[in-house]
Coordinates of C-alpha atoms in Angstrom, one line a residue:
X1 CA 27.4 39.8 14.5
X2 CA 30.8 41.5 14.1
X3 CA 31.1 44.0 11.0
X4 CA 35.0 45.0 11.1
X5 CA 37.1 44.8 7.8
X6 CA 40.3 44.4 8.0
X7 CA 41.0 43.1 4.7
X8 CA 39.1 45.5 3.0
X9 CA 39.3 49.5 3.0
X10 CA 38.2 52.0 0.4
X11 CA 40.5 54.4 -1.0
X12 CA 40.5 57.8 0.0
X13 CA 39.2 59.0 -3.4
X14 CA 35.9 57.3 -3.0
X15 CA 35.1 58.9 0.0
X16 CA 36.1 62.3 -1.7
X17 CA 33.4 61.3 -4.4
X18 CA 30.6 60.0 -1.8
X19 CA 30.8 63.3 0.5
X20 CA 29.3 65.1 -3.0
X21 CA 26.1 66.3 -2.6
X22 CA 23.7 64.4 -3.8
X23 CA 20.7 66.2 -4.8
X24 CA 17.8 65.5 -6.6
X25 CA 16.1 67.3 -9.6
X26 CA 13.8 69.6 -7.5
X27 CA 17.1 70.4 -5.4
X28 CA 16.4 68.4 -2.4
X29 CA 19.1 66.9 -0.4
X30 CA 18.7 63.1 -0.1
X31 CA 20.8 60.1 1.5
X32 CA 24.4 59.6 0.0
X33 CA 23.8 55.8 0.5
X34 CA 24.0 53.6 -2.5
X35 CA 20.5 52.4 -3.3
X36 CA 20.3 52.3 -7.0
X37 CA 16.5 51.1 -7.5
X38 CA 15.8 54.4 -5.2
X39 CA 14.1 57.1 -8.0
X40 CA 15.5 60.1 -5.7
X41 CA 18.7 58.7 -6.1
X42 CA 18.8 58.0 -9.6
X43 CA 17.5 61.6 -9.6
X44 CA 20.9 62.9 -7.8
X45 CA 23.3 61.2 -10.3
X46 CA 21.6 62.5 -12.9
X47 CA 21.7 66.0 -11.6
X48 CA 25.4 66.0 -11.9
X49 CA 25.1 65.0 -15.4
X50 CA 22.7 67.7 -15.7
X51 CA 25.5 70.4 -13.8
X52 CA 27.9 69.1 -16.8
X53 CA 25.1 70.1 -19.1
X54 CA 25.1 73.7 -17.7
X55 CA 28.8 74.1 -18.1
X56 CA 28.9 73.1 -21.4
X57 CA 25.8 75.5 -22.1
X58 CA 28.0 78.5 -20.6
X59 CA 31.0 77.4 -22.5
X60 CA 29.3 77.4 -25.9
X61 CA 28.0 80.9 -24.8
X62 CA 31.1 81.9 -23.9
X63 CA 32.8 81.1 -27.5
X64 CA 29.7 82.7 -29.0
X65 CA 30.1 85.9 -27.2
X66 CA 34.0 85.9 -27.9
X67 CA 33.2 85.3 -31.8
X68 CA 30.6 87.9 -31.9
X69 CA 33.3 90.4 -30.2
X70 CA 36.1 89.3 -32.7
X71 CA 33.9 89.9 -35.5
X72 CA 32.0 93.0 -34.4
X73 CA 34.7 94.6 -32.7
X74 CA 38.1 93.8 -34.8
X75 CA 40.4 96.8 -34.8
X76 CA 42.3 98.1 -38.5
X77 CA 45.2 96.0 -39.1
X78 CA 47.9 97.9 -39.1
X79 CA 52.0 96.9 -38.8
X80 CA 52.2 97.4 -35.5
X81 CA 49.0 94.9 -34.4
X82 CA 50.1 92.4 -36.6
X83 CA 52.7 91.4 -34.8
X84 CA 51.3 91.0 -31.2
X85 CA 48.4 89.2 -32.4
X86 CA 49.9 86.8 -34.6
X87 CA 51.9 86.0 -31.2
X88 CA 49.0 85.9 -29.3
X89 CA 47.7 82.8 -32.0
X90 CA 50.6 81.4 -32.0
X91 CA 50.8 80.6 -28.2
X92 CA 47.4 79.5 -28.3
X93 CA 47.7 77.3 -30.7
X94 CA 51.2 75.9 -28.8
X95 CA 49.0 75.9 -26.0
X96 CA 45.9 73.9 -26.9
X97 CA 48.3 71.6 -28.9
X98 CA 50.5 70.7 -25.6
X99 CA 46.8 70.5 -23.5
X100 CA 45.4 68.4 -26.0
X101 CA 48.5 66.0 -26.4
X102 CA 48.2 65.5 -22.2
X103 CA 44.7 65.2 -22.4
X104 CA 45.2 62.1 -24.5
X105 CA 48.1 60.6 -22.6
X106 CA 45.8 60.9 -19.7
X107 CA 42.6 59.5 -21.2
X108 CA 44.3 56.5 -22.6
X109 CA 45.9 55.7 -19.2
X110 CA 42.4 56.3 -17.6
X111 CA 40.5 54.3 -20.2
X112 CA 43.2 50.9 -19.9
X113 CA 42.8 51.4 -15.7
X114 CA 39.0 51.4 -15.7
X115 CA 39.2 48.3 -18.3
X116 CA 41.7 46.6 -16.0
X117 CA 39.5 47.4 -12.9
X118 CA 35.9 46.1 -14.8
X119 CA 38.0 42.8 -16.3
X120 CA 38.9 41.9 -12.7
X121 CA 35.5 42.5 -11.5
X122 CA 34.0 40.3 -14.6
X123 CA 36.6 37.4 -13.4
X124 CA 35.9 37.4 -10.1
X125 CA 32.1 37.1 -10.9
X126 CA 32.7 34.1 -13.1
X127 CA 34.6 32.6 -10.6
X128 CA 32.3 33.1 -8.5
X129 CA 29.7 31.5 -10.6
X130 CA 31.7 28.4 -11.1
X131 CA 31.9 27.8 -7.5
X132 CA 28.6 28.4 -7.2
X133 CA 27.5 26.3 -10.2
X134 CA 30.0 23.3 -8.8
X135 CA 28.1 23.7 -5.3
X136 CA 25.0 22.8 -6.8
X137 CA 26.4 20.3 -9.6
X138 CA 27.7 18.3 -6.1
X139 CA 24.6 18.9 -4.5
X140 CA 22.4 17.9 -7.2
X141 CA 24.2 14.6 -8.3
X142 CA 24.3 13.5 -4.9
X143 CA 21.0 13.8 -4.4
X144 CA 19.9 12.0 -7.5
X145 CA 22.4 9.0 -6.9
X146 CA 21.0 8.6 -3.0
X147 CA 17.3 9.1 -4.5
X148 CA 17.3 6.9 -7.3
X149 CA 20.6 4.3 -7.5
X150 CA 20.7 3.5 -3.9
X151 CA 17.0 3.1 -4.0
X152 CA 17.0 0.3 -6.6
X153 CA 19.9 -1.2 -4.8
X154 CA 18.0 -1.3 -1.6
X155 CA 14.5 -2.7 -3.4
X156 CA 16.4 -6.0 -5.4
X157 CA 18.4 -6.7 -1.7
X158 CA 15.2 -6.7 0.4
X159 CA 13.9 -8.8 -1.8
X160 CA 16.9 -11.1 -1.7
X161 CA 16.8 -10.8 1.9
X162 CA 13.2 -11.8 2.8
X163 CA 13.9 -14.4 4.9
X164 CA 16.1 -12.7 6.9
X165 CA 14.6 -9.6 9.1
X166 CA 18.0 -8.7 10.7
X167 CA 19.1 -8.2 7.2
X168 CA 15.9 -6.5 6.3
X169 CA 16.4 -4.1 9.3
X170 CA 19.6 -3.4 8.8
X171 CA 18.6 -2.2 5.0
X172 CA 15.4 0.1 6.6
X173 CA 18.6 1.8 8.7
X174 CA 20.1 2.3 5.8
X175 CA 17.4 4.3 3.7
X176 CA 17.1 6.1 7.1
X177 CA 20.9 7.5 6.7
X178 CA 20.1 8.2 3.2
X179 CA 17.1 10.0 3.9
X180 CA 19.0 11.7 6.5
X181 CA 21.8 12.7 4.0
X182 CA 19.0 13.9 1.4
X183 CA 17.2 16.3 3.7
X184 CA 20.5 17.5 5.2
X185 CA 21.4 18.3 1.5
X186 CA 18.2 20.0 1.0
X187 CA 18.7 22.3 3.9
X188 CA 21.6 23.8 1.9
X189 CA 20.4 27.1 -0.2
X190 CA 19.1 26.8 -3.5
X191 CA 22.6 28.0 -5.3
X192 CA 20.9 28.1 -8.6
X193 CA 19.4 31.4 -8.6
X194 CA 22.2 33.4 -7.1
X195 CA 24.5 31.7 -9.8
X196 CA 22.0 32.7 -13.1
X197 CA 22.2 36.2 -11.3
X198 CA 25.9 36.4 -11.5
X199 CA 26.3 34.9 -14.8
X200 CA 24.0 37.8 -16.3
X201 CA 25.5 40.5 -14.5
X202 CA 28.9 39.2 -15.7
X203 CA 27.6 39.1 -19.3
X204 CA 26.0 42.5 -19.0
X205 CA 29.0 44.1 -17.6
X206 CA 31.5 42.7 -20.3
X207 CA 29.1 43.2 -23.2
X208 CA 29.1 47.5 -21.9
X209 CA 32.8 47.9 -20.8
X210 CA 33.6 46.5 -24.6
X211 CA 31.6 49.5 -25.8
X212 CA 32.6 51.9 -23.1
X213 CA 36.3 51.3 -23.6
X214 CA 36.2 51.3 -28.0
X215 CA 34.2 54.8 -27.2
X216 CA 36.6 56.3 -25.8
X217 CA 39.3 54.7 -27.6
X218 CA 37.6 56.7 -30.9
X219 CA 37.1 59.8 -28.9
X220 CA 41.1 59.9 -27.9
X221 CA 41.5 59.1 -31.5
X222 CA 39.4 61.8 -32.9
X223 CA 41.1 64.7 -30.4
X224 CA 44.3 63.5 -31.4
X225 CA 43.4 63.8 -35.3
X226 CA 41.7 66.7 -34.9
X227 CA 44.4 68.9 -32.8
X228 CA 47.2 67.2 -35.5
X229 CA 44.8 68.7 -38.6
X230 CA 44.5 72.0 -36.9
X231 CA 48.0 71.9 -36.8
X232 CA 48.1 71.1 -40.0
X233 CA 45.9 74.0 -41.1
X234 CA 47.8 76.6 -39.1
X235 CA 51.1 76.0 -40.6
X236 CA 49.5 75.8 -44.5
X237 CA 47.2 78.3 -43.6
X238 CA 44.7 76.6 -45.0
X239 CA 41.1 78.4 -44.5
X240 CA 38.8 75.5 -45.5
X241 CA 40.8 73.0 -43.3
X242 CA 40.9 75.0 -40.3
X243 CA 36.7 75.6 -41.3
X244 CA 36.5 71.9 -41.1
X245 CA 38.2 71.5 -37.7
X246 CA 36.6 74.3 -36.4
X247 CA 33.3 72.6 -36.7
X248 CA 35.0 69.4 -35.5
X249 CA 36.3 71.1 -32.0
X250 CA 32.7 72.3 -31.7
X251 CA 31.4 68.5 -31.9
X252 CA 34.3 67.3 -29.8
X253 CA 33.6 69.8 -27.5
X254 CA 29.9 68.5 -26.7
X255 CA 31.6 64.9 -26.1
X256 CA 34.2 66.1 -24.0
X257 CA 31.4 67.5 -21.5
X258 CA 28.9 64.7 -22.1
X259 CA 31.8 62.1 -20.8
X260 CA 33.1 64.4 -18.2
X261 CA 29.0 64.3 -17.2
X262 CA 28.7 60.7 -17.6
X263 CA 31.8 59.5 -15.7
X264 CA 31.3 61.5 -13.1
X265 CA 27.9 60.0 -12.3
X266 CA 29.7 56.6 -12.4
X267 CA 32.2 57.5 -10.5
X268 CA 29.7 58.9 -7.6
X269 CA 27.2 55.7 -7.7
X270 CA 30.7 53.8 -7.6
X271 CA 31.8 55.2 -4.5
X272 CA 29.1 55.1 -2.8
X273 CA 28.9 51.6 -3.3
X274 CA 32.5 50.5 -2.3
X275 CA 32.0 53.0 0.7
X276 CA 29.5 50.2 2.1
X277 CA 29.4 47.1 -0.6
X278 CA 28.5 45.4 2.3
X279 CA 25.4 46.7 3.5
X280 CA 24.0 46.3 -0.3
X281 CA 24.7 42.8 -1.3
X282 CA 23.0 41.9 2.5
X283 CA 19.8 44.1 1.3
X284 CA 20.2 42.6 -2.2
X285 CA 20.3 39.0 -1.1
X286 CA 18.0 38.9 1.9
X287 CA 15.0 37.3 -0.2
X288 CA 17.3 34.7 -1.6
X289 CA 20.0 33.5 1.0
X290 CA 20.2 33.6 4.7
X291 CA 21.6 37.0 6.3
X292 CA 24.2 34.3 8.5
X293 CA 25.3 32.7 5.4
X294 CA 25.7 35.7 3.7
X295 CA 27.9 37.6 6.5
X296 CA 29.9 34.2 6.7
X297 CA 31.1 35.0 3.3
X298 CA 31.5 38.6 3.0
X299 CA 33.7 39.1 6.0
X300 CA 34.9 35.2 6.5
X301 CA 36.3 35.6 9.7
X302 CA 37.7 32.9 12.2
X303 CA 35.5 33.6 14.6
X304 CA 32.7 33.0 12.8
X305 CA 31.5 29.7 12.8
X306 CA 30.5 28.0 9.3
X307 CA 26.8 27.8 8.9
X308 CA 27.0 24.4 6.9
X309 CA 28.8 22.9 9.2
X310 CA 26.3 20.9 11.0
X311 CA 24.8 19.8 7.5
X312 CA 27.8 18.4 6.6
X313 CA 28.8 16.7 9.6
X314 CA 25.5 14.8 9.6
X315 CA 26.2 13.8 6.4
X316 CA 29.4 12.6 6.7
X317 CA 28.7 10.7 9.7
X318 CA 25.2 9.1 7.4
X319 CA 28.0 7.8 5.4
X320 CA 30.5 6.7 7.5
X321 CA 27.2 4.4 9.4
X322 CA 26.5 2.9 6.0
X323 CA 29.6 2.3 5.0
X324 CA 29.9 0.2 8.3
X325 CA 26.3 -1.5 7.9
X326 CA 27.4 -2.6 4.0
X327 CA 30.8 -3.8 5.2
X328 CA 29.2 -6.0 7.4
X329 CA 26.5 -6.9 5.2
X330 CA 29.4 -8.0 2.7
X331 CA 31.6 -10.1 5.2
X332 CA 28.2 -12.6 6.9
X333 CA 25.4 -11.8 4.2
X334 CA 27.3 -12.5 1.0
X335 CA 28.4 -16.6 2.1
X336 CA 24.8 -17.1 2.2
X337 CA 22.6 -15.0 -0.2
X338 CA 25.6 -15.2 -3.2
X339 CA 23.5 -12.9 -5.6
X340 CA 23.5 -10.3 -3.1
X341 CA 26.8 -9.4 -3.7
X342 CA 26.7 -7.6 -6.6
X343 CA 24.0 -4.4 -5.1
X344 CA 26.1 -4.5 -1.9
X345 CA 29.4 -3.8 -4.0
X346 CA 27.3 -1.4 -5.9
X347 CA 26.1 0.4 -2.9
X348 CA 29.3 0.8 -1.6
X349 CA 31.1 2.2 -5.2
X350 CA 27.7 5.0 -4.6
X351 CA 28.5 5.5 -1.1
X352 CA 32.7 5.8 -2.1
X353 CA 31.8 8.7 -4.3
X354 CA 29.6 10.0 -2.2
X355 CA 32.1 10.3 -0.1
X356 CA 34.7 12.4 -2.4
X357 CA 31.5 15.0 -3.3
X358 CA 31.3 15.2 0.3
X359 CA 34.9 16.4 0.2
X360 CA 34.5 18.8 -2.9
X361 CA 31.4 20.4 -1.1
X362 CA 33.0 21.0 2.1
X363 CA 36.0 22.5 0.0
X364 CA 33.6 24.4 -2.3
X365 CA 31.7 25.9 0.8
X366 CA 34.1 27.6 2.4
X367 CA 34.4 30.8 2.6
X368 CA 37.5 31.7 1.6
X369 CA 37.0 31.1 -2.2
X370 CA 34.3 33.1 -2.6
X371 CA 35.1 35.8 -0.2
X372 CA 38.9 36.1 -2.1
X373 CA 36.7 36.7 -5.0
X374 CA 34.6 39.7 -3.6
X375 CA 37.6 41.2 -2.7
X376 CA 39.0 40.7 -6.1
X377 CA 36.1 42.1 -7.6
X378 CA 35.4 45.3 -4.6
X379 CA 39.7 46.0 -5.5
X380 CA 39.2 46.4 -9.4
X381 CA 36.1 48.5 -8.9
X382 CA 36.8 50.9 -6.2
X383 CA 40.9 51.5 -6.8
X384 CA 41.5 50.5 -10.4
X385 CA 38.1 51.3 -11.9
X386 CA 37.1 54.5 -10.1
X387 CA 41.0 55.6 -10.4
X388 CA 40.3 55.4 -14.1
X389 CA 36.9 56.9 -14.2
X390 CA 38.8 60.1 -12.5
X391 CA 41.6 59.9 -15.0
X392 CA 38.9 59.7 -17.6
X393 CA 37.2 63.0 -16.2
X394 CA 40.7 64.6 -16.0
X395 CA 41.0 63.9 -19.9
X396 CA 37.5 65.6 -20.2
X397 CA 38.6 68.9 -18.8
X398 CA 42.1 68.8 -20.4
X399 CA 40.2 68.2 -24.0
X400 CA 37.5 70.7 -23.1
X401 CA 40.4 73.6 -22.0
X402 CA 42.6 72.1 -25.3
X403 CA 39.7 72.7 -27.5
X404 CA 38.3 76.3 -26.5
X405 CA 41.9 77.3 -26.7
X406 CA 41.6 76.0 -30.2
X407 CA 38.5 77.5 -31.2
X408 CA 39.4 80.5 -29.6
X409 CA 43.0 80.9 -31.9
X410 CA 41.1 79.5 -35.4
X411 CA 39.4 82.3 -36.0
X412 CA 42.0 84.8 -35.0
X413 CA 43.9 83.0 -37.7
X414 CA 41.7 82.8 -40.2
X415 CA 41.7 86.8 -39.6
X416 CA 45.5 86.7 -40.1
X417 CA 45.1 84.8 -43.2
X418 CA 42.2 86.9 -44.9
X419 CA 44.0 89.7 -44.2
X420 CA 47.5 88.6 -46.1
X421 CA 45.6 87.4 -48.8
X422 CA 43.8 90.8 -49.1
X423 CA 47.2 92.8 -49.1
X424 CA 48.6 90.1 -51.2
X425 CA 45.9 91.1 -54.2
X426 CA 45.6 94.8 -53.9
X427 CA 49.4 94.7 -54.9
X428 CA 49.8 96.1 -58.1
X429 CA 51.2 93.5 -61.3
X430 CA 52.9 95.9 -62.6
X431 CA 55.1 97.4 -59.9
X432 CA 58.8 96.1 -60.8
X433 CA 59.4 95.1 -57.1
X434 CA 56.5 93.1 -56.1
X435 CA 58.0 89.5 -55.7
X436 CA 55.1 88.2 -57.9
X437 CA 56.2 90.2 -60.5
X438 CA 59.2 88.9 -60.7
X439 CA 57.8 85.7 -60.6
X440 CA 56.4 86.1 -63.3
X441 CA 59.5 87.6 -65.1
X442 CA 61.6 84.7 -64.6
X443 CA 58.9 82.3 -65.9
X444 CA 57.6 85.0 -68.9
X445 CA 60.8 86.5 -70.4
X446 CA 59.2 88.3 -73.3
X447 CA 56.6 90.0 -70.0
X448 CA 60.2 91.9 -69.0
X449 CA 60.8 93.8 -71.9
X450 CA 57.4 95.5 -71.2
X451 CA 58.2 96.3 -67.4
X452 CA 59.3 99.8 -66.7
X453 CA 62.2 100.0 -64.0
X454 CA 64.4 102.1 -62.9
X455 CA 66.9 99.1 -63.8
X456 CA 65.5 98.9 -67.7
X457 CA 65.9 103.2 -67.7
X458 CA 68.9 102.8 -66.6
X459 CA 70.6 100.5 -69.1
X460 CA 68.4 102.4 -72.1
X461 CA 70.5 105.4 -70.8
X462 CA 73.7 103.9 -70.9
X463 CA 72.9 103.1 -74.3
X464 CA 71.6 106.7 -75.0
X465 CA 75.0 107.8 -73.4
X466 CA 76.7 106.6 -76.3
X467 CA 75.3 108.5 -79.1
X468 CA 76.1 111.9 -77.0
X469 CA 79.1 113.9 -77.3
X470 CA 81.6 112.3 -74.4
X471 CA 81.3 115.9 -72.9
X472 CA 78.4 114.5 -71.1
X473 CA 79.5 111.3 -70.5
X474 CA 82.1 113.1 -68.5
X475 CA 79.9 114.9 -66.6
X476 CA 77.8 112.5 -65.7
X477 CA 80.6 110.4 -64.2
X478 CA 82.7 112.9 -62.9
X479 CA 81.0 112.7 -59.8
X480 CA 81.1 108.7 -59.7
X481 CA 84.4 109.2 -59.9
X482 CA 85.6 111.9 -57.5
X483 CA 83.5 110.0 -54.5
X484 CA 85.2 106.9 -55.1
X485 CA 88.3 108.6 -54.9
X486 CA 87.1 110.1 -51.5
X487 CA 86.2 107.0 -50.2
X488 CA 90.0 105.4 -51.1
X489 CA 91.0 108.6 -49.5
X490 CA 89.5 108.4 -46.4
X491 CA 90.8 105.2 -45.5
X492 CA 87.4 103.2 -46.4
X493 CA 87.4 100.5 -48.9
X494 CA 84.8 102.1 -51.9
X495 CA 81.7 100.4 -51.2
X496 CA 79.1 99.5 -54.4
X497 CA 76.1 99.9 -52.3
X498 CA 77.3 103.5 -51.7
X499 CA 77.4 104.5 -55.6
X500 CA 74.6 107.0 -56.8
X501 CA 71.4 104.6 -57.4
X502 CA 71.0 106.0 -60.8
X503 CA 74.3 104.9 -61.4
X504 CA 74.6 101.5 -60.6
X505 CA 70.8 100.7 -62.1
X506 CA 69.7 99.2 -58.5
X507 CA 65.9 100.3 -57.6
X508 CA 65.5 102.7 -54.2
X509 CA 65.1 101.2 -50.9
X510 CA 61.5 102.3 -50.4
X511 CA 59.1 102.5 -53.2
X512 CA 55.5 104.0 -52.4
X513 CA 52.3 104.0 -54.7
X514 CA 53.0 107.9 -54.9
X515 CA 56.7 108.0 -55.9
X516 CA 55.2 104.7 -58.6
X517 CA 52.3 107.1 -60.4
X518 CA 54.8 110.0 -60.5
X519 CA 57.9 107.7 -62.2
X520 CA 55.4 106.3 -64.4
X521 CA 54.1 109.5 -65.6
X522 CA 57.5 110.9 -66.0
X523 CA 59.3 110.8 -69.7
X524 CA 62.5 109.4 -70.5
X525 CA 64.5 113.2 -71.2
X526 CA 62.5 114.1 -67.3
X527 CA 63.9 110.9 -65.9
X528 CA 67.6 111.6 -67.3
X529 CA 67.1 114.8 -66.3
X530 CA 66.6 113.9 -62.9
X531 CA 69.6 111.2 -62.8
X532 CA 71.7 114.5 -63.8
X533 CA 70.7 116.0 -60.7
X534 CA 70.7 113.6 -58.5
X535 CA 74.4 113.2 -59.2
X536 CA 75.2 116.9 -59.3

């Protein structure tokens, strides 16, 4: 028997995925072909969920080894690290955001292909079924109305015909062309079984792709969430948010290498299916259906020659004699046995749709329907289906490099955050130029009056200034006044920012803790003092 496909041929990615080695658990190389019930084979699909296993074992040791160095080994945060660091979280936060964000768009492509790819296959198997189920709905009616109908009719007219033996002969032929019909029918195979078999796996296979897909359908959702709240976290430097999502990239990073496990086991078994579907179904079906019958419709050629089609020949020409015999029967029988008529008509109404389930069965049989619908089902499981379970593995390394990059910049972040938040309190309330401070002026007037400045000083000695003889006043301005005369001299517009700072009541550029205990220990006749010399 001939074996060449031509309407048939697996993608190239299938035989990518059935040249992996398949070994089994005590790392023995076994057979690559596709014999599920085999334990050594079931072994080697579930070493590769057991390499993904390892890998996620060294990843998780791998974070724990990069925490343990951030925490053990951080370095003294000075100005100059700040900066490089905080770019260095930044990027990989950018980073695992764009990863994650394609990780998604892939795994939602990959999730609707492998749907699309296990739909078809669940519609081809139902059609399959109904063909099958119509096959032996044909069968089976036909059977019952030769068995029992044409029976009855054949009892009351050999009755009516006693006294005539041609008549009575001629009505022996014709429950010979029936029984003839009957056993040619029950030479055809017993339909039933294969179609209860296809019906379950169809129900089975729907009933898990519905809970496949809506699995992964969360699991996109929940990277998606999860990379938007670490966002989130990072830009209101929130440290319990960013706790949260830490423990959440941890989770997600356990699915992300349990799928990437699990559909890479599928997608092996799958290839090495649609590599050779053929050679399965035969060993599948050999106890139920003849290995002719079943290599008629797997490869439905033109040269191969229709194993029914003897069966139904013989059955069409059964009918076409007792058509012949009851026409006859009706044109010289009925003048003289009158009652006959009506079991002669009603024979030949039996043997009329007999006739047309004759020509639904011979349309039914051929191969064409059910082999269109194996190569329906072989296209949505080996292009669209195993495309998808590669897309879907592709999301599972994107989501797994997306989420160490995460966990990896969290707690660099959360080091960031402690740290502003520690430099942020050691700042003293009292020091006029902390920002909080004057916060809290602008929202507690009466608080102002109790802060010491260089700005308050200043306007208590302008005040002072006034209850002095003006011999001092005009000492103390004379030199106010002879550099803004330089300035206009010079050609330069007199600038305020370049007045003496005691004399314009702004506070110095730089103000450090040791300059702030030495101005708050001073008293106000050493602080004017100072001003005066400053100026001079």
């Amino acid at each position: 028997m001939s074996s060449i496909r031509e309407n048939y041929i697996a993608p190239w990615w299938t035989y990518w995925l059935h040249n992996f080695p398949h070994v089994n658990l005590n790392f023995q190389p076994i057979d690559n072909t596709f014999t599920p019930q085999d334990q050594n084979y079931q072994q080697s699909l579930i070493f590769l969920g057991c390499v993904a296993a390892t890998g996620l074992g060294l990843n998780l040791l791998c974070l724990a080894i990069y925490l343990s160095c951030l925490c053990c080994c951080r370095k003294d945060e000075e100005e100059e690290s700040k900066r490089p660091n905080s770019c260095c979280v930044t990027w990989s936060a950018v980073a695992a955001g764009l990863i994650s964000c394609a990780a998604v768009g892939v795994g939602f492509y990959g999730n609707s292909e492998t749907n699309d790819g296990v739909y078809q296959l669940t519609y081809s198997l139902y059609n399959a079924n109904h063909t099958l189920g119509g096959v032996d709905s044909l069968v089976t009616n036909t059977m019952g109305s030769m068995e029992s109908g044409l029976k009855q009719h054949l009892a009351r007219l050999d009755e009516i015909f006693a006294t005539r033996g041609d008549y009575v002969q001629t009505l022996r032929f014709m429950q010979q062309m029936a029984d003839n019909i009957i056993k040619q029918l029950l030479g055809l195979p017993d339909w039933d079984t294969a179609k209860v078999d296809l019906a379950a796996i169809a129900d089975q296979t729907t009933y898990v792709e519905y809970y496949r897909w809506l699995t992964y359908l969360l699991l996109l959702i929940l990277d998606l969430l999860i990379c938007l709240a670490a966002c989130l976290g990072l830009a209101k430097q929130s440290r319990w948010l960013l706790t949260t999502m830490m423990v959440f990239g941890v989770l997600t990073l356990i699915l992300s290498w349990g799928s990437l496990g699990v559909d890479l086991a599928t997608a092996v078994g799958t290839s090495d299916f649609c590599v050779t579907p053929d050679k399965f179904i035969m060993n599948q079906t050999k106890d139920l259906i003849s290995s002719d019958i079943v290599h008629y419709y797997l490869y439905c050629s033109q040269t191969l020659t229709n194993p029914f089609q003897q069966s139904l020949t013989i059955f069409q020409r059964s009918l076409t004699t007792m058509q012949i015999q009851i026409q006859g029967l009706l044109q010289f029988a009925v003048p003289l046995f009158p009652t006959a008529e009506r079991d002669l008509l009603g024979i030949q109404h039996l043997l009329n749709s007999s006739e047309a389930s004759l020509h639904q069965l011979t349309a039914l049989l051929d191969c064409r329907g059910l082999n269109k619908d194996y190569l329906d089902a072989l296209i949505g499981v080996c292009y669209d289906g195993v495309e998808g379970l590669l897309y879907l593995c592709l999301f599972s390394i994107l989501a797994i490099c997306a989420f160490c990059a995460m966990l990896c910049a969290i707690p660099r972040a959360w080091t960031h955050i402690a740290s502003r938040e520690r430099d942020y309190d050691d700042i003293d309330e009292e020091d006029p130029f902390n920002p909080q401070a004057r916060r809290m002026t602008a929202h507690n007037p009466n608080h102002a009056t109790n802060m010491h400045s260089f700005c308050s000083y200043s306007s208590s000695m302008g005040s002072q200034s006034s209850l002095h003889p003006p011999a001092a006043q005009a000492v103390s301005n004379a030199p106010v006044s002879e550099y803004m005369n330089q300035s206009a001299l010079f050609g330069g517009n007199p600038r305020y920012e370049n007045v003496p700072l005691i004399g314009r009541g702004s506070p110095p550029p730089s103000y450090s803790p040791s300059m702030r205990a030495t101005y708050l220990s001073m008293t106000e006749d050493q602080i004017r003092h100072f001003g005066n010399d400053f100026q001079a």
